[in-house]
XYZ file of C-alpha atoms in Angstrom:
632
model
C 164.096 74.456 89.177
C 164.189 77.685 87.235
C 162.973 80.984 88.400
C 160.340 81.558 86.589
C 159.077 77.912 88.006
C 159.859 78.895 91.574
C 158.172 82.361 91.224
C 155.045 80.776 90.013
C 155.357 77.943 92.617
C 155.482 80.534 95.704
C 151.571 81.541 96.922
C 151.254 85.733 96.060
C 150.613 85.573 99.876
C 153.780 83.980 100.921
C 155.310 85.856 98.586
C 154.145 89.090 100.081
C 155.054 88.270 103.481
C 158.489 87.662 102.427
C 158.627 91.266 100.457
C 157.593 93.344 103.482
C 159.847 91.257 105.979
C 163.212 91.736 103.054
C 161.834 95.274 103.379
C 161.999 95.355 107.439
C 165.461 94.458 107.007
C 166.518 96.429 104.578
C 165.110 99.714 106.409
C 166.662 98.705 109.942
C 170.104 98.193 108.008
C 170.023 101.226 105.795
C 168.758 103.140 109.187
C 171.189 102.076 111.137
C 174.005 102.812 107.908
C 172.370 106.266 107.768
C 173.101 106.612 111.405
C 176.435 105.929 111.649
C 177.449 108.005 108.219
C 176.735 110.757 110.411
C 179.380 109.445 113.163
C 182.503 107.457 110.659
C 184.100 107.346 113.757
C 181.920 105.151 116.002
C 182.192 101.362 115.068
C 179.282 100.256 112.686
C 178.082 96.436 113.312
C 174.773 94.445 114.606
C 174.000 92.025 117.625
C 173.961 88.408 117.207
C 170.083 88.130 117.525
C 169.120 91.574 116.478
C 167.893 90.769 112.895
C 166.120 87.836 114.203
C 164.420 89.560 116.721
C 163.397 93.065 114.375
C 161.835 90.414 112.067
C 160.235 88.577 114.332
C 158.554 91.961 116.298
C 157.886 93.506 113.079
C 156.267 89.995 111.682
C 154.012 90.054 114.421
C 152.419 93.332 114.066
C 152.144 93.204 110.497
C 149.803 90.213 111.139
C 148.118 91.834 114.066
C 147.198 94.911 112.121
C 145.602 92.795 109.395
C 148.372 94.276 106.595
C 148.226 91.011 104.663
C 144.507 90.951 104.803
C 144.548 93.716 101.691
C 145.001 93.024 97.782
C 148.187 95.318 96.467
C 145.640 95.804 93.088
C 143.223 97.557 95.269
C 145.890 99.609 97.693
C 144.520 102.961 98.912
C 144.479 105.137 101.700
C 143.001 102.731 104.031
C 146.393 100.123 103.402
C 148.564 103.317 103.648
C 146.899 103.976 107.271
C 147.509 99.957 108.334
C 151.423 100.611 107.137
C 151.807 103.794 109.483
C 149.674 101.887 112.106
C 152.328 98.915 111.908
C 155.624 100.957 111.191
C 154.964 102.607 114.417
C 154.010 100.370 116.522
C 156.242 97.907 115.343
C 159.066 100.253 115.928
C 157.764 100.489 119.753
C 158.304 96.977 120.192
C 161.613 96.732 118.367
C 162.754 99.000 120.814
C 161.132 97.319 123.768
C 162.079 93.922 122.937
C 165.985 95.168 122.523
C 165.764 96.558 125.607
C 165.164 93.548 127.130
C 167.567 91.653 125.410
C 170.800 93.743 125.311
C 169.602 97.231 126.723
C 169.652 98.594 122.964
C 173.516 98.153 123.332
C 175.053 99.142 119.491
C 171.494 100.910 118.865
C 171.312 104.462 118.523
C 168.099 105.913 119.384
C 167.688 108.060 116.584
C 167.540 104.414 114.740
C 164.078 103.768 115.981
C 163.159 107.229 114.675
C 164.475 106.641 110.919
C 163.464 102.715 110.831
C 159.566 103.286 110.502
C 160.048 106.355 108.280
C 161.872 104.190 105.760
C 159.561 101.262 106.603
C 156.721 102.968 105.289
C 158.378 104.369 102.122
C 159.741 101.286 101.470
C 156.052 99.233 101.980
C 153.971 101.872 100.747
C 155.992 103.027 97.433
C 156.009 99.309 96.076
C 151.931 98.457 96.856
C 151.348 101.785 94.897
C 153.062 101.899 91.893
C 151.563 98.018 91.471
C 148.534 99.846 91.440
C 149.635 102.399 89.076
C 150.848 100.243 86.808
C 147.416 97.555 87.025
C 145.203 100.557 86.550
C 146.880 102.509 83.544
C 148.405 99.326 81.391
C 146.782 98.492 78.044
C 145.553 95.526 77.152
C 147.522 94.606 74.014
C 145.280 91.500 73.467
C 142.211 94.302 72.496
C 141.607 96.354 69.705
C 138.347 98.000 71.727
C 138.711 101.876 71.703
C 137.608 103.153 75.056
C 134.477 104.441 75.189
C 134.348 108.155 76.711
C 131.792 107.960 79.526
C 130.295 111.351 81.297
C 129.057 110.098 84.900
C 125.680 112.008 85.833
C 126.309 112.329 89.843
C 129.570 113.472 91.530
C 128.450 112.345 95.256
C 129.969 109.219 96.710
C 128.457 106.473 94.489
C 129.867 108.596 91.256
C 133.080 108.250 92.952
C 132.922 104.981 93.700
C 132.022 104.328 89.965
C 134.772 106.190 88.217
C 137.463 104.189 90.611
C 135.709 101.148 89.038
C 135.815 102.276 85.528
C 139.626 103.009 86.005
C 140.051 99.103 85.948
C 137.658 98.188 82.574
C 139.309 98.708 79.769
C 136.198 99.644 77.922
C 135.091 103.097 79.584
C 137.387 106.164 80.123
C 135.949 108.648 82.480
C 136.019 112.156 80.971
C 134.644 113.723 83.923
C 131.014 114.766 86.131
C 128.257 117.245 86.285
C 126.491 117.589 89.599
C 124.402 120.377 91.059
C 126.254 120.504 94.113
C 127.662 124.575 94.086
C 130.196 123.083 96.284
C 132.092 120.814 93.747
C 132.301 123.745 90.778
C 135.632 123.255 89.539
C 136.235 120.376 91.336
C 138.436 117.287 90.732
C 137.362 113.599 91.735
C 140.088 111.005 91.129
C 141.372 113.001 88.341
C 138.296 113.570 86.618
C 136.846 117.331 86.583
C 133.203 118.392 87.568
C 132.412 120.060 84.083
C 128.867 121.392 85.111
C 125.118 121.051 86.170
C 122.478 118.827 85.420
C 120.761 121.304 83.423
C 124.501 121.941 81.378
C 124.328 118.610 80.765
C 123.608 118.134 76.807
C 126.206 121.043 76.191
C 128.418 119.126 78.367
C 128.316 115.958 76.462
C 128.493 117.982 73.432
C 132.017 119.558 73.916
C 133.471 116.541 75.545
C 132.600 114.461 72.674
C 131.418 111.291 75.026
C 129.899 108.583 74.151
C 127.979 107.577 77.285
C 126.382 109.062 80.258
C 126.076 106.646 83.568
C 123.596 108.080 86.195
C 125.034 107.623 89.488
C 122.211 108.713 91.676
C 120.953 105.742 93.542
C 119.259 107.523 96.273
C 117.693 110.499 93.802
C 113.539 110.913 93.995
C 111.582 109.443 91.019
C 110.808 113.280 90.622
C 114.754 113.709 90.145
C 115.675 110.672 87.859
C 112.600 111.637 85.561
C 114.226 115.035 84.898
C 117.999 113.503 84.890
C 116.445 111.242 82.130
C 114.717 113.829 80.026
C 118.077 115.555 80.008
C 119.613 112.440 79.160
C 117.715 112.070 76.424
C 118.402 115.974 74.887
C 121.614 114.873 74.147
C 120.702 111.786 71.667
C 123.073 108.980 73.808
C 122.995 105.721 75.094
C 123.057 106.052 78.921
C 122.670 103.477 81.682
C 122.251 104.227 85.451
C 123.185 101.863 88.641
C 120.846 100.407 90.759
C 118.660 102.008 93.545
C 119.668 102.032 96.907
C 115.697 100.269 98.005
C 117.549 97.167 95.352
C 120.662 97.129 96.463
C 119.094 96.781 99.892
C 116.996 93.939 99.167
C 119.339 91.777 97.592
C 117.855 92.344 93.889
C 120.769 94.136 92.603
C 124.320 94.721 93.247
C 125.806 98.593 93.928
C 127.917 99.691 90.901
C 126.312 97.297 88.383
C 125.396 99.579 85.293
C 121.962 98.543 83.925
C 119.822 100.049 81.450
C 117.114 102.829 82.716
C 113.993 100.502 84.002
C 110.331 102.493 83.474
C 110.175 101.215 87.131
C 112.597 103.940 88.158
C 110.580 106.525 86.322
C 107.189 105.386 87.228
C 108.179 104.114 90.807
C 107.609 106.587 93.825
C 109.880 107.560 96.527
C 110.321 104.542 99.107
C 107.559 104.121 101.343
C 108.081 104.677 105.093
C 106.132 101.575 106.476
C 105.700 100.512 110.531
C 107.753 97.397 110.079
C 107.385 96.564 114.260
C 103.180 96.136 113.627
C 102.893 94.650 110.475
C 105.677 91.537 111.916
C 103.194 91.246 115.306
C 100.352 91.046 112.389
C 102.360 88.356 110.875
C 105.302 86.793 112.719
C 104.408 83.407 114.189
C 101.031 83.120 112.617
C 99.376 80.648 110.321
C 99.225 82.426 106.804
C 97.237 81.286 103.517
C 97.545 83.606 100.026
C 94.859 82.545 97.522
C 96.378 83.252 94.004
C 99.646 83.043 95.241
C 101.410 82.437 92.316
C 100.320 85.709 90.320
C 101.953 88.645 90.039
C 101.068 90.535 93.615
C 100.344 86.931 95.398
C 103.525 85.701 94.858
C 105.350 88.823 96.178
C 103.150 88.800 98.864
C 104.288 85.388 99.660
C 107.889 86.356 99.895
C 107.576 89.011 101.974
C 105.380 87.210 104.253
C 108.184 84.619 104.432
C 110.405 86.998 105.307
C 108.931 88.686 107.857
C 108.739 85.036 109.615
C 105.229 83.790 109.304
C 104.852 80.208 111.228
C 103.671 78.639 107.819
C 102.351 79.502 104.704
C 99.851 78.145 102.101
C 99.343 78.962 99.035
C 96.012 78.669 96.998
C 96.840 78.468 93.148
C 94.638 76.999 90.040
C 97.709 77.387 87.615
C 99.884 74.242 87.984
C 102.768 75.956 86.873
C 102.381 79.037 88.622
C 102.446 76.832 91.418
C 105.166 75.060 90.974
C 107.326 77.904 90.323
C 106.289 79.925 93.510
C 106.866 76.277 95.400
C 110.419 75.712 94.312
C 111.121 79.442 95.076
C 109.703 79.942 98.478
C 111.397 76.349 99.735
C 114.832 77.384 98.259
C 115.043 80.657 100.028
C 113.307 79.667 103.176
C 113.808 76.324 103.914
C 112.765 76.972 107.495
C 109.781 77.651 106.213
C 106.829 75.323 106.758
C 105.137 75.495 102.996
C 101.967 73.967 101.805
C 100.782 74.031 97.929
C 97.522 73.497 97.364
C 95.999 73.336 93.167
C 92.523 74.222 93.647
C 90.087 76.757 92.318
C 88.930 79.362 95.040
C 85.475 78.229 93.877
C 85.515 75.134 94.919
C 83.833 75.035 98.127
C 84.458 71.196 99.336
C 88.940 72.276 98.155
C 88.339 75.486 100.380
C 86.407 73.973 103.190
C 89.152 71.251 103.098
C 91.975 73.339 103.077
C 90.660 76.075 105.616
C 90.313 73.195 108.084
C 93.362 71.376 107.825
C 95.736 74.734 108.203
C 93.460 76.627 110.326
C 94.863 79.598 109.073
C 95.045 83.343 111.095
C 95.735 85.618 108.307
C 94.095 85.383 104.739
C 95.453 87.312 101.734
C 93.126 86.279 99.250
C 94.380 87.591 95.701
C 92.850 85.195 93.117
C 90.785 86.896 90.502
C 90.439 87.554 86.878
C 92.118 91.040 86.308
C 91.845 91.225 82.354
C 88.936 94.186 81.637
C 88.559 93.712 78.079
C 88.345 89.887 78.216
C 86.090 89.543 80.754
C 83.509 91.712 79.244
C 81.823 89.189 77.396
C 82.354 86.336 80.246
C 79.996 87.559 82.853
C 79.463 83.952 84.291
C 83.027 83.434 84.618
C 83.645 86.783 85.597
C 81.418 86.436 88.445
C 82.217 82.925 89.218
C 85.220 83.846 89.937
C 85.804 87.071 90.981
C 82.418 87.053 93.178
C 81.346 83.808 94.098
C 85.042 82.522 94.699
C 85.074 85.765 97.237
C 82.224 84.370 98.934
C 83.374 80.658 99.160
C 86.848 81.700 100.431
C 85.103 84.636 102.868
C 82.712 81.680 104.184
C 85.430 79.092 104.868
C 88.135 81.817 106.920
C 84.757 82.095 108.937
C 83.900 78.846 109.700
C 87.609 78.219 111.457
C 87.624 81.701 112.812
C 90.391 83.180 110.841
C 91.117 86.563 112.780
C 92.373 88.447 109.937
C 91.139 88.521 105.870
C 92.762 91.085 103.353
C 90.683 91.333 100.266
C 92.920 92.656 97.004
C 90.976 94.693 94.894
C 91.428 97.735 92.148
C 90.351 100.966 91.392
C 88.691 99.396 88.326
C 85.941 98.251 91.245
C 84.673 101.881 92.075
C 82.232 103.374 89.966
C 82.687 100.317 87.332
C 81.837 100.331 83.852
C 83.636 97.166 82.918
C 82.004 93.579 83.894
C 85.442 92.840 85.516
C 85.159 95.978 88.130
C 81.279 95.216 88.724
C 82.595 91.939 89.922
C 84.825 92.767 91.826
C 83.097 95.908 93.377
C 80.188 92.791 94.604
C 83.039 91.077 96.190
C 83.835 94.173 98.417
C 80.769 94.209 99.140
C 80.183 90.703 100.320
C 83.546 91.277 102.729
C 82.504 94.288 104.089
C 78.299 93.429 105.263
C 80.012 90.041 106.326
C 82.569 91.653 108.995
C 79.357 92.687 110.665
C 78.009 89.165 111.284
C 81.566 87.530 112.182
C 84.123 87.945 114.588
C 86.772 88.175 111.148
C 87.835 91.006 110.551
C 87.621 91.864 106.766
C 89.390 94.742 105.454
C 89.094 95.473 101.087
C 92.507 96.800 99.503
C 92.543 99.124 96.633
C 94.982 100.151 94.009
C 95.796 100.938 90.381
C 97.797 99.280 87.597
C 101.010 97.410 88.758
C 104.185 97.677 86.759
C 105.051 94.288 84.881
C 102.124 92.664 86.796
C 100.610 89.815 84.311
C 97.542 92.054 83.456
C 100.365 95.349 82.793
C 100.303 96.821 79.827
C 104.225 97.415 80.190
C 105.028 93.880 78.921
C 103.097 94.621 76.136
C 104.772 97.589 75.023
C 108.306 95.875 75.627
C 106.838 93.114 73.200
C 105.601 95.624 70.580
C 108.632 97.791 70.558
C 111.335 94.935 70.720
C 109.434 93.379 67.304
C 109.750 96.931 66.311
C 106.175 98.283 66.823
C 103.280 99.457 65.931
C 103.024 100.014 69.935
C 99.089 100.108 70.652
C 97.447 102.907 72.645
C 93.293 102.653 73.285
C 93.207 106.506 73.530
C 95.760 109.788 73.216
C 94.117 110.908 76.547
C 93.922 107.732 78.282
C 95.704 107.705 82.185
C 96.280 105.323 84.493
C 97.440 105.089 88.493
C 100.962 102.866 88.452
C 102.925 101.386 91.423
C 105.687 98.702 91.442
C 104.830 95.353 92.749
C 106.833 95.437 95.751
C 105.129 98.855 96.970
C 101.651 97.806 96.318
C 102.439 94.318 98.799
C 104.554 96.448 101.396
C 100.993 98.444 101.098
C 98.715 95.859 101.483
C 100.936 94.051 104.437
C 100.397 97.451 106.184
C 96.914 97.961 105.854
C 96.659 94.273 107.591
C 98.054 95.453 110.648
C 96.072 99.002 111.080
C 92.527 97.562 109.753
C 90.153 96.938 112.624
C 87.208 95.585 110.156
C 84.658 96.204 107.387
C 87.306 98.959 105.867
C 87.993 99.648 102.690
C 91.556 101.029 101.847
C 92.185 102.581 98.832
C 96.511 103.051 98.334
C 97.830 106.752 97.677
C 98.991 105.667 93.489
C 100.373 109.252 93.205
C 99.463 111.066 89.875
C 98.080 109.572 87.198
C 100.235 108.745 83.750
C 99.140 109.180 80.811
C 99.289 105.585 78.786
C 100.865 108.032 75.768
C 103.555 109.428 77.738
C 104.610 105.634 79.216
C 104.678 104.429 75.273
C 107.101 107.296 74.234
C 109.342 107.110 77.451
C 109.525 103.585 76.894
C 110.369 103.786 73.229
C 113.191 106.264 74.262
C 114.510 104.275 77.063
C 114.609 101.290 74.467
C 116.995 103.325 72.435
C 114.516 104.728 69.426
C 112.588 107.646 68.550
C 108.852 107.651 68.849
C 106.808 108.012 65.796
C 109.371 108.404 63.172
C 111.158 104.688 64.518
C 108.886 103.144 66.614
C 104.786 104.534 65.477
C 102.466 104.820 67.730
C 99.121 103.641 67.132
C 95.731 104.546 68.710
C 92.756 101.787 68.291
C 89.979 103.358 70.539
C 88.519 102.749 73.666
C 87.496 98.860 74.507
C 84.086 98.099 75.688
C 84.047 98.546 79.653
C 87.267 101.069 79.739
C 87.547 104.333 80.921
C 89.343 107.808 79.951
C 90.459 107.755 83.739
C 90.245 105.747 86.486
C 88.491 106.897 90.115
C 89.842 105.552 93.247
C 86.923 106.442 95.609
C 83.230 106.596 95.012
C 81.741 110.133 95.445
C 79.777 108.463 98.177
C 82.665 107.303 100.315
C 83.782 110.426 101.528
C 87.546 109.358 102.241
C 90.054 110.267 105.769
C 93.294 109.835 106.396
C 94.560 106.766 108.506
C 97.971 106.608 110.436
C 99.678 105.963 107.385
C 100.370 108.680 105.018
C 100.075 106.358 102.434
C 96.758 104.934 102.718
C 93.091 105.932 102.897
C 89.756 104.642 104.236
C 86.734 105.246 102.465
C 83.076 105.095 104.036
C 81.426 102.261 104.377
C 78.386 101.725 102.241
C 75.935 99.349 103.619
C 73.786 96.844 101.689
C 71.067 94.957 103.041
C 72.870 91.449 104.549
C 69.107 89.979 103.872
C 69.089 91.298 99.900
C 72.965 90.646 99.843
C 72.561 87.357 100.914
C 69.420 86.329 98.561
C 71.081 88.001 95.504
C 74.033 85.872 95.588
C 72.276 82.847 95.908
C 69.848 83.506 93.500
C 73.305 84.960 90.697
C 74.969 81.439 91.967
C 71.872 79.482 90.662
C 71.792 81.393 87.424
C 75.923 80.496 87.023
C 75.187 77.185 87.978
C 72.571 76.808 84.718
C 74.249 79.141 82.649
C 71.849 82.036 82.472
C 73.864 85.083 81.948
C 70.575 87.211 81.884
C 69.727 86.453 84.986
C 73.126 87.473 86.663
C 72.727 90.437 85.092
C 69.452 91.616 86.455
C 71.383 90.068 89.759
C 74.265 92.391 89.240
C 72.118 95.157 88.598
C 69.965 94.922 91.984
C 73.079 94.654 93.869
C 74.754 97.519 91.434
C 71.789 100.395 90.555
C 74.470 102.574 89.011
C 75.825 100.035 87.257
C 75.876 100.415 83.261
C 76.027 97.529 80.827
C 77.582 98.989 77.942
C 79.069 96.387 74.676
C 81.254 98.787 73.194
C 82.858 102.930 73.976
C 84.157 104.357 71.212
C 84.819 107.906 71.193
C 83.736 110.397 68.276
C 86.836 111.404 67.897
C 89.083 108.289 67.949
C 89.103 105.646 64.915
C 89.453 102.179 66.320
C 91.781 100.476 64.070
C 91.115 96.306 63.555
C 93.291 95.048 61.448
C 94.294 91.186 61.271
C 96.072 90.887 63.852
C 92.966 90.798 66.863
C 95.598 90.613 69.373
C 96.278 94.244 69.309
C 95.670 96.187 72.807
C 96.759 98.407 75.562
């Protein structure tokens, strides 16, 4: 067998084991020849067993110190610390073990001193220039020319990303900025800290990169906004790594470069939530989510897996969206006890059904039509479902004495203008007169826009901008309240556990953003310039729509609840006798299809309701053109 063969036939373990034991040797020989160079005279030999018994000692700790457990490619000061560690100790032993077998007879003392020193030289020295020579090789085999990164953040995760970088041969590391006053003309693994945030497109510019990677997992939305505007002074690609709240929850990994999300310029700081009540409001219960395989019903169902509900059951019409939220939720929780059930919320027998075979004690009901401008001409449907399908699900939890029923709403449902919001506002109403006459407690959640919900306008843009525009705004000045999906369920989880009944909650959605400003960060983030590569188009207000959305009535004078995050508005009573009689008499008219009659219905149970077909401003043009699709 050649050499080559047996080299390749020897595990790199083995083969590791057998370097740092040759090395053992060779520093308790060349110790022991340094000694006795000192002394010519003295008579230079070893013991019959004393090789066998340094290798043996030494062996031994090397395993018990967990040497062997470490990759050479990856040594560092942590491997250098386990060699001392083991040098030592093993030394110690040696010299206990010699003791016992000859009384160190033909061992100078000063050899124990000298062994570990040359030990570690001898261990360390090889592990580190393996390292060396890993990290700084090129790779013959490519013709790529290094591109010269900048890294935006000099704390640890900027650290921890440059060591990375060191290893792809595709990014060089020119060096940091960082506002720290502290690391001014610092060095981190080689690299200098070149300047400040605000330094940073004169930075770039004299450094001649050709990338900047954000390494600022844990900054404030408030703090990557103005990293990213900065970013974007200096006309570069950049990326960013994942936040720590992802990392966290499995969704991303630490130093994984990704492009800049909208989420992490729209998101909001994390959310400080009582985690201890809203698992007593959950853990061990019976739980059903109606329109659990939407957008916020489907997170909703993962989290309340997660936070170890007895059994859940989901209420979906959409066959697929059932199936997909099914597959997922039995995959990842197989512990799980899961129940699918295809069925319209409408459908009273399906509900009454379904209510009485799972008996559930918490009800997250979800389903409803969410799309303003397509609704506006399907009152019946509208209604139908976002009203009457209320009631029918609200009746049922009832009649098995659910203890607990969380009603997802939107801002869109105070004040409405849009057939969509007067629906839904009828709902709230329904929940909260019925908490009076039931021992359930109902409780009405409100909040704005979700980012890449199915109704979000974000997809949309992506869509528009990847087929290389016109992107479509309604109005220069129109705003909206945004969240990410997770907060808004973390929200609405919350509000379960502090609601006592008949409450409306409306979610803090921070400031409002303007759809205009969302369009031309997105365009940038996508790489391109807004209106000269990507234009930007305004078509006019849609019937129903607003210039800005409200999230309390003027009426419902709002407080503060024990979460910082969420608010209760005043509760507006409605006659339970009028309530009642009106619903009836709108489910009649749906029944026959007489969409003039549920509009004088809507109208008794809404006064300040406004039916209005169409709101175009003076001063926007609406643009239709052939493709009808177009919208925000």
């Amino acid at each position: 067998m050649s050499l080559r063969r047996l080299v390749g036939f020897i595990h790199p373990r083995i083969a590791v084991v057998l370097h740092d034991l040759a090395m053992a040797a060779l520093a308790w020989w060349i110790a022991k020849l340094l000694r006795y160079a000192l002394r010519p005279d003295e008579i230079f030999g070893f013991r019959l067993l004393e090789f066998p018994i340094v290798l043996l000692v030494q062996g031994l700790i090397f395993r018990w110190t967990g040497l062997y457990r470490s990759v050479w490619r990856f040594a560092s000061l942590p491997d250098l610390w386990n060699i001392a560690r083991a040098v030592v100790v093993g030394s110690l032993f040696i010299g206990v073990s010699l003791f016992l077998y000859n009384r160190l007879e033909g061992v100078p003392r000063s050899v124990l001193v000298l062994y570990p020193l040359l030990l570690a030289a001898l261990l360390g020295i090889p592990r580190l220039a393996y390292r060396y020579w890993k990290d700084s090789r090129n790779d013959l085999l490519q013709n790529q020319v290094a591109k010269r990164v900048l890294i935006v953040g000099a704390d640890r995760a900027g650290e921890v990303l440059s060591r990375d970088l060191q290893r792809d041969n595709r990014y060089g590391v020119v060096g940091f900025v960082d506002d720290n006053p502290s690391l001014r003309g610092a060095s981190i693994n080689g690299h200098p800290v070149l300047g400040r945030f605000d330094q940073l497109p004169e930075v770039a510019r004299e450094v001649a990169v050709d990338m900047l990677l954000i390494a600022l997992p844990g900054a404030s939305t408030a703090e990557m906004r103005r990293v990213v505007s900065l970013c974007d002074a200096t006309d570069l690609p950049y990326r960013t790594v994942p936040r720590l709240e992802d990392v966290v929850a499995g969704r991303a990994q630490f130093n994984q470069i990704k492009e800049v999300a909208i989420e992490d310029l729209l998101g909001r700081d994390t959310v400080e939530l009582d985690w201890t009540a809203i698992r007593e409001t959950l853990s061990g219960r019976r739980v059903l989510v109606t329109g659990g395989g939407g957008s916020i019903g489907s997170e909703l169902c993962r989290q309340v897996a997660r936070l170890g509900a007895q059994s859940l059951t989901v209420v979906e019409q959409s066959e697929y969206n059932l199936y997909r939220i099914s597959q997922e939720l039995r995959a990842d929780f197989p512990e799980l006890i899961f129940d699918g059930i295809l069925a319209n919320c409408g459908d009273e027998a399906a509900m009454r059904k379904a209510f009485t075979d799972v008996r559930p004690q918490v009800v997250f009901h979800a389903a409803a039509y969410k799309h303003v401008p397509l609704l506006q001409d399907q009152l019946r449907t509208a209604f139908r479902n976002n009203a009457l399908g209320t009631r029918t699900v609200a009746d049922a939890a009832c009649a098995v004495g659910v203890e607990c029923f969380v009603l997802i709403s939107t801002d869109k449902a105070v004040n409405p203008t849009s057939v969509m919001g007067a629906c839904k506002r009828v709902a709230e109403i329904y929940c909260q007169n019925l908490d009076a006459h039931t021992a359930t407690r109902f409780m009405t959640v409100r909040f704005g826009n979700v980012l890449d919900s199915a109704g979000s306008v974000v997809p949309l843009f992506r869509r528009q901008i990847r087929e290389g525009g016109p992107v479509t705004v309604t109005h220069p000045e129109i705003s909206r309240y945004f969240m990410t999906i997770p907060e808004a369920c973390q929200l609405i989880l919350q509000t379960a556990s502090i609601g006592k009944g008949g409450e409306i909650f409306a979610l803090d959605m921070g400031e409002p953003v303007k759809i205009r400003d969302l369009a031309e960060q997105m365009i940038r983030l996508a790489g391109k310039k807004p209106g000269s590569e990507i234009p930007i188009v305004y078509t006019g207000l849609r019937a129903g729509e607003k210039l800005f959305e409200e999230l309390f009535h003027p009426l419902e004078n709002y407080s503060a609840t024990a979460h910082a995050k969420i608010f209760l508005a005043q509760h507006r009573e409605v006659s339970w006798e009028l309530l009642q009689a009106m619903l009836c008499k709108a489910a009649e008219a749906a029944d026959v299809f007489n969409e003039e009659e549920l509009r004088r219905c809507v109208s008794s149970l809404l006064p300040s309701f406004r039916w209005s077909e169409t709101v175009q401003p003076d001063n926007v043009v609406s643009i239709r053109r052939a493709n009808p699709e177009i919208n925000e």
